[in-house]
mmCIF file of C-alpha atoms in Angstrom:
data_model
loop_
_atom_site.group_PDB
_atom_site.id
_atom_site.type_symbol
_atom_site.label_atom_id
_atom_site.label_comp_id
_atom_site.label_asym_id
_atom_site.label_seq_id
_atom_site.Cartn_x
_atom_site.Cartn_y
_atom_site.Cartn_z
ATOM 1 C CA MET A 491 3.461 2.363 -2.118
ATOM 2 C CA ARG A 492 12.303 -0.923 -1.883
ATOM 3 C CA HIS A 493 14.619 -2.255 -3.749
ATOM 4 C CA LEU A 494 13.898 -3.238 -7.218
ATOM 5 C CA LYS A 495 14.097 -7.091 -7.679
ATOM 6 C CA ALA A 496 17.211 -8.333 -9.427
ATOM 7 C CA GLY A 497 16.231 -8.790 -13.075
ATOM 8 C CA LEU A 498 12.752 -7.464 -12.785
ATOM 9 C CA PHE A 499 11.209 -6.706 -16.236
ATOM 10 C CA GLY A 500 8.093 -7.054 -18.087
ATOM 11 C CA PHE A 501 6.128 -9.595 -15.814
ATOM 12 C CA LEU A 502 6.806 -12.634 -13.545
ATOM 13 C CA ILE A 503 4.288 -15.540 -13.945
ATOM 14 C CA ALA A 504 3.925 -17.085 -10.572
ATOM 15 C CA GLY A 505 2.536 -20.030 -11.915
ATOM 16 C CA ALA A 506 0.010 -22.490 -10.474
ATOM 17 C CA VAL A 507 -0.238 -22.478 -6.954
ATOM 18 C CA ALA A 508 -3.331 -25.004 -6.702
ATOM 19 C CA GLY A 509 -2.420 -28.170 -5.464
ATOM 20 C CA GLY A 510 -4.060 -31.378 -4.464
ATOM 21 C CA ALA A 511 -7.748 -31.481 -3.622
ATOM 22 C CA LEU A 512 -8.083 -27.821 -3.967
ATOM 23 C CA ALA A 513 -7.049 -28.150 -7.899
ATOM 24 C CA ASP A 514 -10.351 -30.120 -8.227
ATOM 25 C CA GLY A 515 -12.518 -27.630 -6.440
ATOM 26 C CA ILE A 516 -13.711 -26.428 -3.028
ATOM 27 C CA LYS A 517 -16.592 -28.636 -1.533
ATOM 28 C CA GLY A 518 -19.708 -26.555 -1.140
ATOM 29 C CA ALA A 519 -18.299 -23.479 -3.100
ATOM 30 C CA PRO A 520 -20.188 -21.813 -5.969
ATOM 31 C CA PRO A 521 -19.136 -22.198 -9.492
ATOM 32 C CA PRO A 522 -16.502 -22.098 -10.829
ATOM 33 C CA PHE A 523 -14.744 -22.693 -7.511
ATOM 34 C CA ASP A 524 -16.442 -25.878 -6.937
ATOM 35 C CA LYS A 525 -14.704 -27.424 -10.120
ATOM 36 C CA GLY A 526 -11.313 -25.773 -9.532
ATOM 37 C CA GLY A 527 -8.973 -24.328 -12.179
ATOM 38 C CA VAL A 528 -9.653 -20.696 -11.501
ATOM 39 C CA LYS A 529 -6.965 -18.495 -13.074
ATOM 40 C CA ILE A 530 -6.444 -15.097 -11.661
ATOM 41 C CA ALA A 531 -3.860 -12.215 -12.667
ATOM 42 C CA LEU A 532 -2.299 -9.789 -10.520
ATOM 43 C CA VAL A 533 -1.178 -6.563 -12.338
ATOM 44 C CA SER A 534 0.851 -3.986 -10.550
ATOM 45 C CA TYR A 535 2.044 -0.793 -11.328
ATOM 46 C CA LEU A 536 4.153 -0.417 -8.528
ATOM 47 C CA SER A 537 6.276 -3.454 -7.134
ATOM 48 C CA GLN A 538 9.299 -2.142 -5.400
ATOM 49 C CA GLY A 539 9.504 -1.911 -1.562
ATOM 50 C CA ASP A 540 8.533 -4.026 1.342
ATOM 51 C CA TYR A 541 4.890 -3.076 1.338
ATOM 52 C CA PHE A 542 4.135 -4.019 -2.218
ATOM 53 C CA GLU A 543 6.130 -7.352 -1.758
ATOM 54 C CA ALA A 544 3.999 -7.995 1.294
ATOM 55 C CA TYR A 545 0.772 -7.081 -0.587
ATOM 56 C CA GLU A 546 1.756 -9.482 -3.389
ATOM 57 C CA ALA A 547 2.626 -12.140 -0.957
ATOM 58 C CA GLY A 548 -0.920 -11.827 0.555
ATOM 59 C CA VAL A 549 -2.584 -12.188 -2.589
ATOM 60 C CA ALA A 550 -0.555 -15.334 -3.410
ATOM 61 C CA ARG A 551 -1.051 -16.750 0.075
ATOM 62 C CA GLN A 552 -4.883 -16.266 -0.350
ATOM 63 C CA ALA A 553 -4.863 -17.763 -3.835
ATOM 64 C CA LYS A 554 -3.181 -20.851 -2.586
ATOM 65 C CA ALA A 555 -5.646 -21.176 0.165
ATOM 66 C CA LEU A 556 -8.401 -21.163 -2.527
ATOM 67 C CA GLY A 557 -6.444 -23.427 -5.037
ATOM 68 C CA VAL A 558 -6.256 -20.723 -7.504
ATOM 69 C CA ASP A 559 -3.739 -20.541 -10.451
ATOM 70 C CA LEU A 560 -2.156 -16.986 -10.093
ATOM 71 C CA HIS A 561 -0.164 -15.115 -12.475
ATOM 72 C CA ILE A 562 1.833 -12.291 -11.132
ATOM 73 C CA PHE A 563 2.923 -9.225 -13.384
ATOM 74 C CA GLN A 564 5.244 -7.153 -11.535
ATOM 75 C CA GLY A 565 5.202 -3.417 -12.382
ATOM 76 C CA LYS A 566 8.259 -1.048 -12.994
ATOM 77 C CA GLN A 567 6.125 2.445 -12.647
ATOM 78 C CA ASP A 568 5.305 2.454 -16.317
ATOM 79 C CA ALA A 569 1.941 2.964 -17.423
ATOM 80 C CA ALA A 570 2.403 1.622 -20.855
ATOM 81 C CA LEU A 571 4.047 -1.499 -19.410
ATOM 82 C CA GLN A 572 0.831 -1.834 -17.248
ATOM 83 C CA ARG A 573 -1.484 -1.568 -20.141
ATOM 84 C CA GLU A 574 0.576 -4.401 -22.053
ATOM 85 C CA GLN A 575 0.238 -6.672 -18.841
ATOM 86 C CA ILE A 576 -3.347 -6.185 -18.496
ATOM 87 C CA GLU A 577 -3.626 -7.199 -22.275
ATOM 88 C CA GLN A 578 -1.346 -10.141 -21.392
ATOM 89 C CA ALA A 579 -3.622 -11.286 -18.637
ATOM 90 C CA ILE A 580 -6.798 -11.173 -20.865
ATOM 91 C CA SER A 581 -4.891 -13.150 -23.617
ATOM 92 C CA LEU A 582 -3.956 -15.875 -20.894
ATOM 93 C CA GLY A 583 -7.753 -16.445 -20.500
ATOM 94 C CA VAL A 584 -7.815 -15.363 -16.695
ATOM 95 C CA GLN A 585 -11.136 -15.319 -15.025
ATOM 96 C CA GLY A 586 -10.527 -12.391 -13.011
ATOM 97 C CA ILE A 587 -7.725 -9.653 -12.639
ATOM 98 C CA ILE A 588 -6.605 -7.438 -9.748
ATOM 99 C CA VAL A 589 -4.909 -4.125 -10.967
ATOM 100 C CA SER A 590 -3.020 -2.664 -8.131
ATOM 101 C CA HIS A 591 -2.390 1.158 -8.278
ATOM 102 C CA GLY A 592 -1.458 2.975 -11.574
ATOM 103 C CA GLN A 593 -2.867 5.833 -13.504
ATOM 104 C CA PRO A 594 -6.608 5.561 -13.931
ATOM 105 C CA GLU A 595 -6.704 7.334 -17.545
ATOM 106 C CA ALA A 596 -3.839 4.948 -18.677
ATOM 107 C CA VAL A 597 -5.956 1.795 -17.989
ATOM 108 C CA LYS A 598 -9.555 2.444 -18.011
ATOM 109 C CA ASP A 599 -9.805 1.231 -21.522
ATOM 110 C CA VAL A 600 -7.989 -2.062 -21.171
ATOM 111 C CA ILE A 601 -9.769 -2.773 -17.899
ATOM 112 C CA GLN A 602 -13.335 -2.271 -20.084
ATOM 113 C CA LYS A 603 -11.615 -4.622 -22.473
ATOM 114 C CA ALA A 604 -11.405 -7.199 -19.831
ATOM 115 C CA LEU A 605 -14.974 -6.563 -18.583
ATOM 116 C CA ASP A 606 -16.195 -7.004 -22.262
ATOM 117 C CA ALA A 607 -14.376 -10.305 -22.472
ATOM 118 C CA GLY A 608 -16.189 -11.606 -19.337
ATOM 119 C CA ILE A 609 -13.393 -11.178 -16.802
ATOM 120 C CA LYS A 610 -14.033 -9.789 -13.656
ATOM 121 C CA VAL A 611 -11.601 -6.964 -12.213
ATOM 122 C CA VAL A 612 -11.028 -5.650 -8.953
ATOM 123 C CA VAL A 613 -8.754 -2.551 -8.336
ATOM 124 C CA LYS A 614 -6.367 -1.621 -5.578
ATOM 125 C CA ASP A 615 -5.853 1.833 -4.890
ATOM 126 C CA ILE A 616 -6.923 3.234 -8.268
ATOM 127 C CA ASP A 617 -10.337 4.596 -8.911
ATOM 128 C CA VAL A 618 -11.220 3.794 -12.344
ATOM 129 C CA GLY A 619 -14.826 5.186 -11.916
ATOM 130 C CA ASN A 620 -16.460 1.971 -12.997
ATOM 131 C CA PRO A 621 -19.353 0.686 -11.275
ATOM 132 C CA LYS A 622 -18.499 -2.890 -12.398
ATOM 133 C CA VAL A 623 -15.240 -2.580 -10.805
ATOM 134 C CA PRO A 624 -14.886 -2.969 -6.680
ATOM 135 C CA LEU A 625 -12.136 -0.704 -5.212
ATOM 136 C CA VAL A 626 -9.940 -2.320 -2.417
ATOM 137 C CA SER A 627 -8.160 0.453 -0.494
ATOM 138 C CA GLN A 628 -6.865 1.258 3.001
ATOM 139 C CA SER A 629 -8.760 4.071 4.617
ATOM 140 C CA ASP A 630 -6.286 6.570 3.618
ATOM 141 C CA HIS A 631 -7.975 9.599 4.954
ATOM 142 C CA GLU A 632 -7.972 7.877 8.334
ATOM 143 C CA ILE A 633 -4.106 6.942 7.921
ATOM 144 C CA ALA A 634 -3.368 10.527 7.342
ATOM 145 C CA GLN A 635 -5.677 11.632 10.225
ATOM 146 C CA GLN A 636 -4.268 9.104 12.793
ATOM 147 C CA VAL A 637 -0.685 10.144 12.124
ATOM 148 C CA LEU A 638 -1.196 13.751 11.828
ATOM 149 C CA ASP A 639 -3.096 13.684 15.296
ATOM 150 C CA GLU A 640 -0.107 12.181 16.715
ATOM 151 C CA ALA A 641 2.068 14.794 15.110
ATOM 152 C CA LEU A 642 -0.136 17.513 16.791
ATOM 153 C CA SER A 643 -0.252 15.822 20.058
ATOM 154 C CA LYS A 644 3.493 15.734 20.340
ATOM 155 C CA ASN A 645 4.428 18.927 18.697
ATOM 156 C CA GLY A 646 1.447 21.292 19.209
ATOM 157 C CA ASN A 647 -0.325 23.239 16.474
ATOM 158 C CA LYS A 648 2.293 25.686 15.509
ATOM 159 C CA PHE A 649 5.476 24.459 13.894
ATOM 160 C CA ASP A 650 7.332 24.625 10.420
ATOM 161 C CA ALA A 651 6.588 21.555 8.341
ATOM 162 C CA GLY A 652 7.964 19.822 5.372
ATOM 163 C CA TYR A 653 5.791 17.843 3.110
ATOM 164 C CA VAL A 654 6.556 14.748 0.755
ATOM 165 C CA PHE A 655 4.157 14.647 -2.087
ATOM 166 C CA VAL A 656 3.744 13.267 -5.707
ATOM 167 C CA ALA A 657 0.499 13.992 -7.613
ATOM 168 C CA GLY A 658 -1.355 11.398 -9.370
ATOM 169 C CA PHE A 659 -1.526 8.523 -6.966
ATOM 170 C CA ARG A 660 -4.857 7.906 -5.166
ATOM 171 C CA PRO A 661 -3.617 7.103 -1.652
ATOM 172 C CA LEU A 662 -1.384 10.217 -1.826
ATOM 173 C CA GLU A 663 -3.911 12.461 -3.105
ATOM 174 C CA LEU A 664 -6.478 11.257 -0.315
ATOM 175 C CA ARG A 665 -3.930 11.673 2.226
ATOM 176 C CA GLY A 666 -3.013 14.963 1.011
ATOM 177 C CA GLU A 667 -6.732 16.069 1.589
ATOM 178 C CA VAL A 668 -6.360 15.511 5.354
ATOM 179 C CA TRP A 669 -2.879 17.419 5.370
ATOM 180 C CA ALA A 670 -4.500 20.410 3.774
ATOM 181 C CA ASP A 671 -7.530 20.240 6.302
ATOM 182 C CA VAL A 672 -5.198 19.809 9.304
ATOM 183 C CA LYS A 673 -3.353 23.105 7.991
ATOM 184 C CA ARG A 674 -6.588 25.017 7.527
ATOM 185 C CA ALA A 675 -7.650 24.061 11.018
ATOM 186 C CA ASN A 676 -4.203 25.058 12.543
ATOM 187 C CA PRO A 677 -2.855 28.205 10.863
ATOM 188 C CA GLY A 678 0.146 27.907 13.154
ATOM 189 C CA ILE A 679 1.518 25.213 10.941
ATOM 190 C CA GLU A 680 3.712 26.892 8.233
ATOM 191 C CA GLN A 681 4.593 24.525 5.317
ATOM 192 C CA LYS A 682 8.147 25.583 4.262
ATOM 193 C CA ALA A 683 8.889 23.248 1.452
ATOM 194 C CA VAL A 684 7.172 20.424 -0.627
ATOM 195 C CA TRP A 685 9.387 17.653 -2.437
ATOM 196 C CA GLY A 686 9.063 13.959 -3.610
ATOM 197 C CA ALA A 687 9.344 11.441 -6.378
ATOM 198 C CA VAL A 688 8.261 8.145 -7.215
ATOM 199 C CA ASP A 689 10.734 6.168 -9.348
ATOM 200 C CA SER A 690 12.766 3.106 -9.412
ATOM 201 C CA ASN A 691 14.873 4.157 -6.312
ATOM 202 C CA THR A 692 12.297 6.573 -4.471
ATOM 203 C CA ALA A 693 14.022 6.543 -1.206
ATOM 204 C CA THR A 694 17.465 7.467 -2.599
ATOM 205 C CA THR A 695 15.773 10.455 -4.562
ATOM 206 C CA VAL A 696 13.850 11.657 -1.901
ATOM 207 C CA ALA A 697 16.866 11.505 0.192
ATOM 208 C CA SER A 698 18.766 13.804 -1.861
ATOM 209 C CA GLN A 699 15.673 16.130 -2.075
ATOM 210 C CA THR A 700 15.423 16.102 1.551
ATOM 211 C CA ALA A 701 18.908 17.033 2.283
ATOM 212 C CA ALA A 702 18.491 20.155 -0.074
ATOM 213 C CA ALA A 703 15.141 21.038 1.486
ATOM 214 C CA LEU A 704 16.356 20.839 5.152
ATOM 215 C CA ARG A 705 19.519 22.979 4.151
ATOM 216 C CA ALA A 706 17.469 25.548 2.522
ATOM 217 C CA HIS A 707 14.910 25.466 5.472
ATOM 218 C CA PRO A 708 16.572 24.780 8.780
ATOM 219 C CA GLU A 709 13.566 25.806 10.532
ATOM 220 C CA ILE A 710 11.510 22.642 9.534
ATOM 221 C CA THR A 711 10.850 20.466 12.683
ATOM 222 C CA VAL A 712 8.254 18.253 11.402
ATOM 223 C CA VAL A 713 7.864 16.361 7.974
ATOM 224 C CA PHE A 714 4.928 14.711 7.000
ATOM 225 C CA ALA A 715 5.940 11.877 4.567
ATOM 226 C CA PRO A 716 2.726 9.728 3.884
ATOM 227 C CA TYR A 717 4.502 6.663 2.343
ATOM 228 C CA ASP A 718 6.933 4.570 3.841
ATOM 229 C CA GLU A 719 9.695 4.938 1.125
ATOM 230 C CA PHE A 720 9.133 8.782 1.375
ATOM 231 C CA ALA A 721 9.995 8.576 5.213
ATOM 232 C CA ARG A 722 12.985 6.377 4.688
ATOM 233 C CA GLY A 723 14.371 9.008 1.924
ATOM 234 C CA VAL A 724 13.640 11.717 4.551
ATOM 235 C CA LYS A 725 15.392 9.957 7.337
ATOM 236 C CA LEU A 726 18.376 9.262 4.795
ATOM 237 C CA GLY A 727 18.293 13.049 3.924
ATOM 238 C CA ALA A 728 18.178 14.463 7.321
ATOM 239 C CA SER A 729 21.171 12.325 8.306
ATOM 240 C CA GLU A 730 22.973 13.776 5.120
ATOM 241 C CA ALA A 731 22.064 17.341 6.204
ATOM 242 C CA GLY A 732 23.198 16.666 9.699
ATOM 243 C CA VAL A 733 19.842 17.616 11.222
ATOM 244 C CA ALA A 734 18.359 14.170 12.064
ATOM 245 C CA ASP A 735 17.956 14.980 15.712
ATOM 246 C CA LYS A 736 16.006 18.241 14.968
ATOM 247 C CA ILE A 737 13.085 16.902 13.181
ATOM 248 C CA LYS A 738 10.381 14.429 13.405
ATOM 249 C CA VAL A 739 9.020 12.292 10.549
ATOM 250 C CA TYR A 740 5.403 11.053 10.321
ATOM 251 C CA SER A 741 4.401 8.494 7.712
ATOM 252 C CA ALA A 742 2.259 6.015 6.402
ATOM 253 C CA ASP A 743 2.468 2.110 5.784
ATOM 254 C CA VAL A 744 4.823 -0.318 7.687
ATOM 255 C CA SER A 745 7.027 -3.263 6.935
ATOM 256 C CA THR A 746 9.661 -5.252 8.984
ATOM 257 C CA ALA A 747 12.374 -2.974 7.543
ATOM 258 C CA ASP A 748 10.357 0.073 8.608
ATOM 259 C CA ILE A 749 9.950 -0.988 12.128
ATOM 260 C CA GLN A 750 13.641 -1.488 12.418
ATOM 261 C CA GLU A 751 14.420 2.341 11.173
ATOM 262 C CA ILE A 752 11.825 3.597 13.512
ATOM 263 C CA ARG A 753 13.224 1.772 16.591
ATOM 264 C CA GLU A 754 16.911 2.958 15.745
ATOM 265 C CA PRO A 755 18.103 5.012 18.563
ATOM 266 C CA GLY A 756 17.829 8.773 17.370
ATOM 267 C CA SER A 757 15.865 7.867 14.471
ATOM 268 C CA PRO A 758 13.899 11.143 13.441
ATOM 269 C CA TRP A 759 11.054 8.662 12.184
ATOM 270 C CA VAL A 760 8.913 8.351 15.154
ATOM 271 C CA ALA A 761 5.269 7.483 14.003
ATOM 272 C CA THR A 762 3.373 5.854 11.155
ATOM 273 C CA SER A 763 -0.257 4.576 10.350
ATOM 274 C CA ALA A 764 -0.758 1.478 8.551
ATOM 275 C CA THR A 765 -2.596 -1.707 7.541
ATOM 276 C CA ASN A 766 -1.047 -4.959 7.055
ATOM 277 C CA PRO A 767 -0.284 -5.018 3.439
ATOM 278 C CA ALA A 768 -0.438 -8.911 3.475
ATOM 279 C CA VAL A 769 -3.873 -8.725 4.908
ATOM 280 C CA VAL A 770 -5.001 -6.220 2.022
ATOM 281 C CA GLY A 771 -3.585 -8.510 -0.336
ATOM 282 C CA GLU A 772 -5.708 -11.297 0.941
ATOM 283 C CA VAL A 773 -8.765 -9.054 1.116
ATOM 284 C CA SER A 774 -8.057 -8.212 -2.521
ATOM 285 C CA LEU A 775 -7.847 -11.915 -3.604
ATOM 286 C CA ARG A 776 -11.112 -12.694 -1.671
ATOM 287 C CA ALA A 777 -13.215 -9.834 -3.284
ATOM 288 C CA LEU A 778 -12.158 -10.825 -6.756
ATOM 289 C CA ALA A 779 -13.088 -14.599 -5.885
ATOM 290 C CA LEU A 780 -16.666 -13.379 -4.858
ATOM 291 C CA LEU A 781 -16.994 -11.529 -7.881
ATOM 292 C CA ILE A 782 -16.033 -14.277 -10.000
ATOM 293 C CA ALA A 783 -18.692 -16.561 -7.930
ATOM 294 C CA GLY A 784 -21.301 -14.039 -8.657
ATOM 295 C CA GLN A 785 -21.408 -12.592 -5.223
ATOM 296 C CA ASP A 786 -20.996 -8.956 -4.221
ATOM 297 C CA PRO A 787 -18.035 -8.072 -2.108
ATOM 298 C CA GLY A 788 -19.014 -4.367 -2.025
ATOM 299 C CA LYS A 789 -18.280 -1.456 -4.194
ATOM 300 C CA ILE A 790 -15.608 -0.022 -1.720
ATOM 301 C CA ILE A 791 -13.791 -2.554 0.518
ATOM 302 C CA GLU A 792 -11.740 -0.201 2.983
ATOM 303 C CA VAL A 793 -9.544 -1.771 5.424
ATOM 304 C CA LYS A 794 -8.939 0.114 8.588
ATOM 305 C CA PRO A 795 -5.528 1.241 9.662
ATOM 306 C CA HIS A 796 -3.582 1.305 13.007
ATOM 307 C CA LEU A 797 -1.328 4.035 14.611
ATOM 308 C CA ILE A 798 2.216 2.573 15.205
ATOM 309 C CA THR A 799 4.572 4.848 17.416
ATOM 310 C CA ARG A 800 8.110 4.234 18.217
ATOM 311 C CA ASP A 801 7.358 4.357 21.969
ATOM 312 C CA GLU A 802 4.742 1.383 21.473
ATOM 313 C CA LEU A 803 7.118 -0.656 19.146
ATOM 314 C CA VAL A 804 9.827 -0.357 22.053
ATOM 315 C CA LYS A 805 7.340 -0.874 24.896
ATOM 316 C CA ASN A 806 6.064 -3.926 23.420
ATOM 317 C CA ASP A 807 9.284 -5.372 22.158
ATOM 318 C CA ILE A 808 7.567 -5.237 18.589
ATOM 319 C CA LYS A 809 10.713 -6.061 15.972
ATOM 320 C CA THR A 810 8.671 -7.201 12.969
ATOM 321 C CA VAL A 811 5.354 -7.090 11.124
ATOM 322 C CA GLN A 812 4.806 -10.687 12.737
ATOM 323 C CA ASP A 813 5.070 -8.990 16.340
ATOM 324 C CA LEU A 814 2.513 -6.389 15.156
ATOM 325 C CA ASP A 815 0.146 -9.448 14.079
ATOM 326 C CA LYS A 816 0.508 -10.886 17.551
ATOM 327 C CA LYS A 817 0.504 -7.971 19.683
ATOM 328 C CA LEU A 818 -1.461 -5.308 17.826
ATOM 329 C CA PRO A 819 -5.361 -6.685 18.086
ATOM 330 C CA GLY A 820 -6.751 -6.758 14.550
ATOM 331 C CA PHE A 821 -3.883 -5.971 12.593
ATOM 332 C CA GLY A 822 -3.123 -9.414 11.389
ATOM 333 C CA GLN A 823 -6.416 -10.363 9.942
ATOM 334 C CA SER A 824 -9.575 -8.948 8.228
ATOM 335 C CA ASP A 825 -12.998 -10.213 8.033
ATOM 336 C CA LEU A 826 -13.680 -8.279 4.971
ATOM 337 C CA ALA A 827 -15.042 -9.956 1.830
ATOM 338 C CA THR A 828 -15.625 -13.320 3.456
ATOM 339 C CA ALA A 829 -18.013 -16.247 3.014
ATOM 340 C CA PRO A 830 -18.395 -19.512 4.368
ATOM 341 C CA TRP A 831 -16.847 -21.159 1.368
ATOM 342 C CA LEU A 832 -13.775 -18.882 1.334
ATOM 343 C CA ALA A 833 -10.956 -20.591 2.966
ATOM 344 C CA ALA A 834 -8.580 -18.468 5.098
ATOM 345 C CA PRO A 835 -4.860 -18.562 4.419
ATOM 346 C CA ALA A 836 -3.078 -20.827 6.818
ATOM 347 C CA GLN A 837 -1.349 -17.885 8.256
ATOM 348 C CA THR A 838 -0.414 -14.206 7.828
ATOM 349 C CA GLN A 839 2.806 -12.579 7.829
#
């Protein structure tokens, strides 16, 4: 939540990733993992961008560690398509489905259809209000609070702000709640403009909107863009408007490409708060595996974020997400949704 993969349409089945002994089961694991042959689907609403590609990679890496036959359905920001893909996953005879993002009202009934068929379901960043469906998420309130605290620390509590937002997405709604609280607590912050888009080329669309907003409101000095594709678009738009040296951008999420853009000399993008998306993917798969095994992963499984600033990236010579894994304690792993029989991936990235 960058570039749409070439030829992306409908769904991509990632195929069997189990092999060797794992295909015959995991020693000491509860059924059905003791026998092997477990089939799981990942159905995503959003798949463009480094964050979602890394999340998908984390799901796939954990699936491989467990010998799971994983089928990946990649989304195109299309609610009707996501419904169809959940139906397709049900038809495949999977034992579990991860539904990543989307619009709750569009998928509630097909998720219930999966449950009625005996299929376990875990959702990522979409609250369908079903007590049988665990929710995996980042701590979106904490993400927003971390990066907005940094903005207040560096800019004081009186400034003219721009805000990038699109309604209907749970992470953005939650981050927006914190932004509203921060504005109420700091009446010297004046929100001059709101813009945003989530489409097949989010950063480019937001860049055009940003250029127009910053030309109309040259007094803006701080932009809260709580999604890395938004921040990338704001950075591009600020350059187009010729004001990149006059604003500071605070965002959420991180990828290697984000780190490179934040580190650029003169970049207006100065801080983000994020979890490791690959780790969140691993947690999602493990939560579903526990559910399939009849064990309780918890109703809400929330991965804690970390504040990442340009100064820290430069000081610690961090250039990639792999560097963050090594140099930022806790970023590269999580002990959420674990059990003795659940094998960890060989590595995170």
